[in-house]
mmCIF file with all atom_site columns, C-alpha atoms in Angstrom:
data_model
loop_
_atom_site.group_PDB
_atom_site.id
_atom_site.type_symbol
_atom_site.label_atom_id
_atom_site.label_alt_id
_atom_site.label_comp_id
_atom_site.label_asym_id
_atom_site.label_entity_id
_atom_site.label_seq_id
_atom_site.pdbx_PDB_ins_code
_atom_site.Cartn_x
_atom_site.Cartn_y
_atom_site.Cartn_z
_atom_site.occupancy
_atom_site.B_iso_or_equiv
_atom_site.pdbx_formal_charge
_atom_site.auth_seq_id
_atom_site.auth_comp_id
_atom_site.auth_asym_id
_atom_site.auth_atom_id
_atom_site.pdbx_PDB_model_num
ATOM 1   C CA . MET A 1 1   ? -10.658 -47.424 74.782 1.00 0.00 ? 22  MET A CA 1
ATOM 2   C CA . GLN A 1 2   ? -9.701  -49.754 71.926 1.00 0.00 ? 23  GLN A CA 1
ATOM 3   C CA . LYS A 1 3   ? -11.928 -47.825 69.533 1.00 0.00 ? 24  LYS A CA 1
ATOM 4   C CA . TRP A 1 4   ? -10.100 -44.575 70.329 1.00 0.00 ? 25  TRP A CA 1
ATOM 5   C CA . THR A 1 5   ? -6.700  -46.215 69.923 1.00 0.00 ? 26  THR A CA 1
ATOM 6   C CA . MET A 1 6   ? -7.721  -47.682 66.583 1.00 0.00 ? 27  MET A CA 1
ATOM 7   C CA . PHE A 1 7   ? -9.187  -44.322 65.497 1.00 0.00 ? 28  PHE A CA 1
ATOM 8   C CA . VAL A 1 8   ? -5.920  -42.526 66.320 1.00 0.00 ? 29  VAL A CA 1
ATOM 9   C CA . LEU A 1 9   ? -3.838  -45.128 64.443 1.00 0.00 ? 30  LEU A CA 1
ATOM 10  C CA . VAL A 1 10  ? -6.083  -44.889 61.366 1.00 0.00 ? 31  VAL A CA 1
ATOM 11  C CA . CYS A 1 11  ? -5.851  -41.076 61.435 1.00 0.00 ? 32  CYS A CA 1
ATOM 12  C CA . ILE A 1 12  ? -2.058  -41.188 61.683 1.00 0.00 ? 33  ILE A CA 1
ATOM 13  C CA . ALA A 1 13  ? -1.843  -43.696 58.829 1.00 0.00 ? 34  ALA A CA 1
ATOM 14  C CA . GLY A 1 14  ? -4.183  -41.558 56.709 1.00 0.00 ? 35  GLY A CA 1
ATOM 15  C CA . ALA A 1 15  ? -2.177  -38.401 57.404 1.00 0.00 ? 36  ALA A CA 1
ATOM 16  C CA . LEU A 1 16  ? 1.028   -40.223 56.455 1.00 0.00 ? 37  LEU A CA 1
ATOM 17  C CA . CYS A 1 17  ? -0.509  -41.418 53.178 1.00 0.00 ? 38  CYS A CA 1
ATOM 18  C CA . VAL A 1 18  ? -1.756  -37.928 52.314 1.00 0.00 ? 39  VAL A CA 1
ATOM 19  C CA . GLY A 1 19  ? 1.665   -36.449 53.145 1.00 0.00 ? 40  GLY A CA 1
ATOM 20  C CA . LEU A 1 20  ? 3.449   -38.948 50.911 1.00 0.00 ? 41  LEU A CA 1
ATOM 21  C CA . LEU A 1 21  ? 1.052   -38.280 48.045 1.00 0.00 ? 42  LEU A CA 1
ATOM 22  C CA . LEU A 1 22  ? 1.254   -34.496 48.351 1.00 0.00 ? 43  LEU A CA 1
ATOM 23  C CA . PHE A 1 23  ? 4.985   -34.177 48.768 1.00 0.00 ? 44  PHE A CA 1
ATOM 24  C CA . ASN A 1 24  ? 6.017   -37.025 46.440 1.00 0.00 ? 45  ASN A CA 1
ATOM 25  C CA . LEU A 1 25  ? 9.235   -38.010 48.132 1.00 0.00 ? 46  LEU A CA 1
ATOM 26  C CA . PRO A 1 26  ? 12.157  -38.227 45.684 1.00 0.00 ? 47  PRO A CA 1
ATOM 27  C CA . ALA A 1 27  ? 13.497  -41.618 44.733 1.00 0.00 ? 48  ALA A CA 1
ATOM 28  C CA . LYS A 1 28  ? 16.734  -42.686 46.358 1.00 0.00 ? 49  LYS A CA 1
ATOM 29  C CA . GLU A 1 29  ? 19.620  -41.904 44.053 1.00 0.00 ? 50  GLU A CA 1
ATOM 30  C CA . GLU A 1 30  ? 22.460  -44.353 43.664 1.00 0.00 ? 51  GLU A CA 1
ATOM 31  C CA . GLU A 1 31  ? 25.887  -42.861 44.162 1.00 0.00 ? 52  GLU A CA 1
ATOM 32  C CA . THR A 1 32  ? 28.224  -43.619 41.320 1.00 0.00 ? 53  THR A CA 1
ATOM 33  C CA . ALA A 1 33  ? 31.626  -42.081 40.800 1.00 0.00 ? 54  ALA A CA 1
ATOM 34  C CA . GLY A 1 34  ? 31.829  -39.640 37.916 1.00 0.00 ? 55  GLY A CA 1
ATOM 35  C CA . ASN A 1 35  ? 28.108  -39.773 37.184 1.00 0.00 ? 56  ASN A CA 1
ATOM 36  C CA . GLU A 1 36  ? 27.447  -36.042 37.028 1.00 0.00 ? 57  GLU A CA 1
ATOM 37  C CA . PRO A 1 37  ? 24.396  -34.632 35.259 1.00 0.00 ? 58  PRO A CA 1
ATOM 38  C CA . PRO A 1 38  ? 25.086  -33.208 31.820 1.00 0.00 ? 59  PRO A CA 1
ATOM 39  C CA . ALA A 1 39  ? 25.850  -29.498 31.743 1.00 0.00 ? 60  ALA A CA 1
ATOM 40  C CA . VAL A 1 40  ? 22.907  -27.345 30.783 1.00 0.00 ? 61  VAL A CA 1
ATOM 41  C CA . SER A 1 41  ? 23.456  -24.521 28.347 1.00 0.00 ? 62  SER A CA 1
ATOM 42  C CA . ILE A 1 42  ? 20.859  -21.762 28.270 1.00 0.00 ? 63  ILE A CA 1
ATOM 43  C CA . PRO A 1 43  ? 21.306  -19.212 25.485 1.00 0.00 ? 64  PRO A CA 1
ATOM 44  C CA . ASP A 1 44  ? 21.767  -15.568 26.464 1.00 0.00 ? 65  ASP A CA 1
ATOM 45  C CA . THR A 1 45  ? 18.576  -14.312 24.896 1.00 0.00 ? 66  THR A CA 1
ATOM 46  C CA . PRO A 1 46  ? 16.487  -11.530 26.399 1.00 0.00 ? 67  PRO A CA 1
ATOM 47  C CA . VAL A 1 47  ? 14.058  -12.571 29.107 1.00 0.00 ? 68  VAL A CA 1
ATOM 48  C CA . ASP A 1 48  ? 10.378  -12.299 28.287 1.00 0.00 ? 69  ASP A CA 1
ATOM 49  C CA . ALA A 1 49  ? 9.311   -11.193 31.774 1.00 0.00 ? 70  ALA A CA 1
ATOM 50  C CA . GLN A 1 50  ? 5.592   -11.229 31.009 1.00 0.00 ? 71  GLN A CA 1
ATOM 51  C CA . ALA A 1 51  ? 5.725   -14.812 29.695 1.00 0.00 ? 72  ALA A CA 1
ATOM 52  C CA . ALA A 1 52  ? 7.862   -15.905 32.683 1.00 0.00 ? 73  ALA A CA 1
ATOM 53  C CA . GLU A 1 53  ? 5.380   -14.339 35.120 1.00 0.00 ? 74  GLU A CA 1
ATOM 54  C CA . GLU A 1 54  ? 2.498   -16.134 33.408 1.00 0.00 ? 75  GLU A CA 1
ATOM 55  C CA . VAL A 1 55  ? 4.296   -19.499 33.630 1.00 0.00 ? 76  VAL A CA 1
ATOM 56  C CA . PHE A 1 56  ? 5.100   -18.772 37.288 1.00 0.00 ? 77  PHE A CA 1
ATOM 57  C CA . LYS A 1 57  ? 1.479   -17.821 38.071 1.00 0.00 ? 78  LYS A CA 1
ATOM 58  C CA . SER A 1 58  ? 0.169   -20.940 36.337 1.00 0.00 ? 79  SER A CA 1
ATOM 59  C CA . ASN A 1 59  ? 2.574   -23.439 37.887 1.00 0.00 ? 80  ASN A CA 1
ATOM 60  C CA . CYS A 1 60  ? 4.515   -22.095 40.869 1.00 0.00 ? 81  CYS A CA 1
ATOM 61  C CA . VAL A 1 61  ? 2.372   -19.672 42.907 1.00 0.00 ? 82  VAL A CA 1
ATOM 62  C CA . ALA A 1 62  ? 0.730   -22.400 44.982 1.00 0.00 ? 83  ALA A CA 1
ATOM 63  C CA . CYS A 1 63  ? 4.063   -23.333 46.596 1.00 0.00 ? 84  CYS A CA 1
ATOM 64  C CA . HIS A 1 64  ? 6.263   -20.248 46.159 1.00 0.00 ? 85  HIS A CA 1
ATOM 65  C CA . GLY A 1 65  ? 3.665   -17.506 46.694 1.00 0.00 ? 86  GLY A CA 1
ATOM 66  C CA . ASP A 1 66  ? 2.403   -14.733 44.436 1.00 0.00 ? 87  ASP A CA 1
ATOM 67  C CA . GLN A 1 67  ? 5.282   -12.433 45.451 1.00 0.00 ? 88  GLN A CA 1
ATOM 68  C CA . LEU A 1 68  ? 7.957   -15.200 45.401 1.00 0.00 ? 89  LEU A CA 1
ATOM 69  C CA . GLN A 1 69  ? 7.828   -15.047 49.216 1.00 0.00 ? 90  GLN A CA 1
ATOM 70  C CA . GLY A 1 70  ? 7.632   -18.782 49.696 1.00 0.00 ? 91  GLY A CA 1
ATOM 71  C CA . GLY A 1 71  ? 5.150   -20.861 51.610 1.00 0.00 ? 92  GLY A CA 1
ATOM 72  C CA . MET A 1 72  ? 5.188   -24.597 51.140 1.00 0.00 ? 93  MET A CA 1
ATOM 73  C CA . GLY A 1 73  ? 8.168   -24.031 48.800 1.00 0.00 ? 94  GLY A CA 1
ATOM 74  C CA . PRO A 1 74  ? 11.199  -21.830 49.476 1.00 0.00 ? 95  PRO A CA 1
ATOM 75  C CA . ASN A 1 75  ? 11.365  -18.046 49.140 1.00 0.00 ? 96  ASN A CA 1
ATOM 76  C CA . LEU A 1 76  ? 12.540  -17.104 45.632 1.00 0.00 ? 97  LEU A CA 1
ATOM 77  C CA . THR A 1 77  ? 12.820  -13.316 46.014 1.00 0.00 ? 98  THR A CA 1
ATOM 78  C CA . ALA A 1 78  ? 16.634  -13.506 45.839 1.00 0.00 ? 99  ALA A CA 1
ATOM 79  C CA . VAL A 1 79  ? 17.177  -16.952 44.324 1.00 0.00 ? 100 VAL A CA 1
ATOM 80  C CA . GLY A 1 80  ? 19.544  -15.469 41.717 1.00 0.00 ? 101 GLY A CA 1
ATOM 81  C CA . SER A 1 81  ? 22.087  -14.678 44.451 1.00 0.00 ? 102 SER A CA 1
ATOM 82  C CA . SER A 1 82  ? 22.481  -18.336 45.375 1.00 0.00 ? 103 SER A CA 1
ATOM 83  C CA . MET A 1 83  ? 21.760  -20.169 42.093 1.00 0.00 ? 104 MET A CA 1
ATOM 84  C CA . ASP A 1 84  ? 22.685  -19.498 38.476 1.00 0.00 ? 105 ASP A CA 1
ATOM 85  C CA . LYS A 1 85  ? 20.220  -19.882 35.610 1.00 0.00 ? 106 LYS A CA 1
ATOM 86  C CA . GLU A 1 86  ? 21.534  -23.354 34.733 1.00 0.00 ? 107 GLU A CA 1
ATOM 87  C CA . SER A 1 87  ? 21.016  -24.628 38.289 1.00 0.00 ? 108 SER A CA 1
ATOM 88  C CA . ILE A 1 88  ? 17.530  -23.123 38.400 1.00 0.00 ? 109 ILE A CA 1
ATOM 89  C CA . TYR A 1 89  ? 16.730  -24.712 35.015 1.00 0.00 ? 110 TYR A CA 1
ATOM 90  C CA . THR A 1 90  ? 17.889  -28.121 36.276 1.00 0.00 ? 111 THR A CA 1
ATOM 91  C CA . GLN A 1 91  ? 15.845  -27.760 39.480 1.00 0.00 ? 112 GLN A CA 1
ATOM 92  C CA . ILE A 1 92  ? 12.696  -26.907 37.511 1.00 0.00 ? 113 ILE A CA 1
ATOM 93  C CA . VAL A 1 93  ? 13.194  -29.800 35.067 1.00 0.00 ? 114 VAL A CA 1
ATOM 94  C CA . GLN A 1 94  ? 14.143  -32.488 37.587 1.00 0.00 ? 115 GLN A CA 1
ATOM 95  C CA . GLY A 1 95  ? 12.464  -31.250 40.751 1.00 0.00 ? 116 GLY A CA 1
ATOM 96  C CA . GLY A 1 96  ? 13.626  -32.654 44.067 1.00 0.00 ? 117 GLY A CA 1
ATOM 97  C CA . ASN A 1 97  ? 13.431  -31.822 47.773 1.00 0.00 ? 118 ASN A CA 1
ATOM 98  C CA . GLY A 1 98  ? 9.648   -31.964 47.651 1.00 0.00 ? 119 GLY A CA 1
ATOM 99  C CA . MET A 1 99  ? 9.330   -30.082 44.350 1.00 0.00 ? 120 MET A CA 1
ATOM 100 C CA . PRO A 1 100 ? 7.865   -31.907 41.355 1.00 0.00 ? 121 PRO A CA 1
ATOM 101 C CA . GLY A 1 101 ? 9.782   -31.918 38.084 1.00 0.00 ? 122 GLY A CA 1
ATOM 102 C CA . PHE A 1 102 ? 8.229   -29.982 35.211 1.00 0.00 ? 123 PHE A CA 1
ATOM 103 C CA . GLU A 1 103 ? 9.875   -31.807 32.320 1.00 0.00 ? 124 GLU A CA 1
ATOM 104 C CA . GLY A 1 104 ? 7.089   -32.652 29.882 1.00 0.00 ? 125 GLY A CA 1
ATOM 105 C CA . LYS A 1 105 ? 4.696   -30.246 31.622 1.00 0.00 ? 126 LYS A CA 1
ATOM 106 C CA . LEU A 1 106 ? 6.434   -27.088 30.383 1.00 0.00 ? 127 LEU A CA 1
ATOM 107 C CA . THR A 1 107 ? 8.358   -26.580 27.152 1.00 0.00 ? 128 THR A CA 1
ATOM 108 C CA . ASP A 1 108 ? 12.140  -26.183 27.220 1.00 0.00 ? 129 ASP A CA 1
ATOM 109 C CA . GLU A 1 109 ? 11.673  -22.566 26.135 1.00 0.00 ? 130 GLU A CA 1
ATOM 110 C CA . GLU A 1 110 ? 9.252   -21.848 28.996 1.00 0.00 ? 131 GLU A CA 1
ATOM 111 C CA . ILE A 1 111 ? 11.608  -23.425 31.530 1.00 0.00 ? 132 ILE A CA 1
ATOM 112 C CA . ALA A 1 112 ? 14.650  -21.566 30.150 1.00 0.00 ? 133 ALA A CA 1
ATOM 113 C CA . ASN A 1 113 ? 12.808  -18.232 30.180 1.00 0.00 ? 134 ASN A CA 1
ATOM 114 C CA . LEU A 1 114 ? 11.545  -18.857 33.726 1.00 0.00 ? 135 LEU A CA 1
ATOM 115 C CA . ALA A 1 115 ? 15.050  -19.840 34.880 1.00 0.00 ? 136 ALA A CA 1
ATOM 116 C CA . LYS A 1 116 ? 16.561  -16.652 33.413 1.00 0.00 ? 137 LYS A CA 1
ATOM 117 C CA . TRP A 1 117 ? 13.795  -14.544 34.993 1.00 0.00 ? 138 TRP A CA 1
ATOM 118 C CA . LEU A 1 118 ? 14.358  -16.129 38.401 1.00 0.00 ? 139 LEU A CA 1
ATOM 119 C CA . ALA A 1 119 ? 18.167  -15.879 38.082 1.00 0.00 ? 140 ALA A CA 1
ATOM 120 C CA . ALA A 1 120 ? 17.768  -12.101 37.738 1.00 0.00 ? 141 ALA A CA 1
ATOM 121 C CA . LYS A 1 121 ? 16.126  -11.999 41.196 1.00 0.00 ? 142 LYS A CA 1
ATOM 122 C CA . LYS A 1 122 ? 19.050  -10.984 43.412 1.00 0.00 ? 143 LYS A CA 1
#
């Protein structure tokens, strides 16, 4: 009986460790008055849809699905109706709520183009 109890506890601990590694819980943010993130300004240049789709396929499909339908990450088919391109840009750069940040993994131009492409999804 003790072997089974120990086996169950080890399995639970292992599952918890795997979950923490996979979902990379965000660090606790300190609340400070007036400490708002700097405003992001994305230029109004035309969206390169093909380049945005390639970036999405290379980095986002695993969590958001090949049709933006969601899965482990949220559905993005109409993300432009609830978020503007600046908010989407910030989310991609910083991550949060289980999403990794892509600052340093993607160029600013790739992130801006992807944010504009997603913002057009309404």
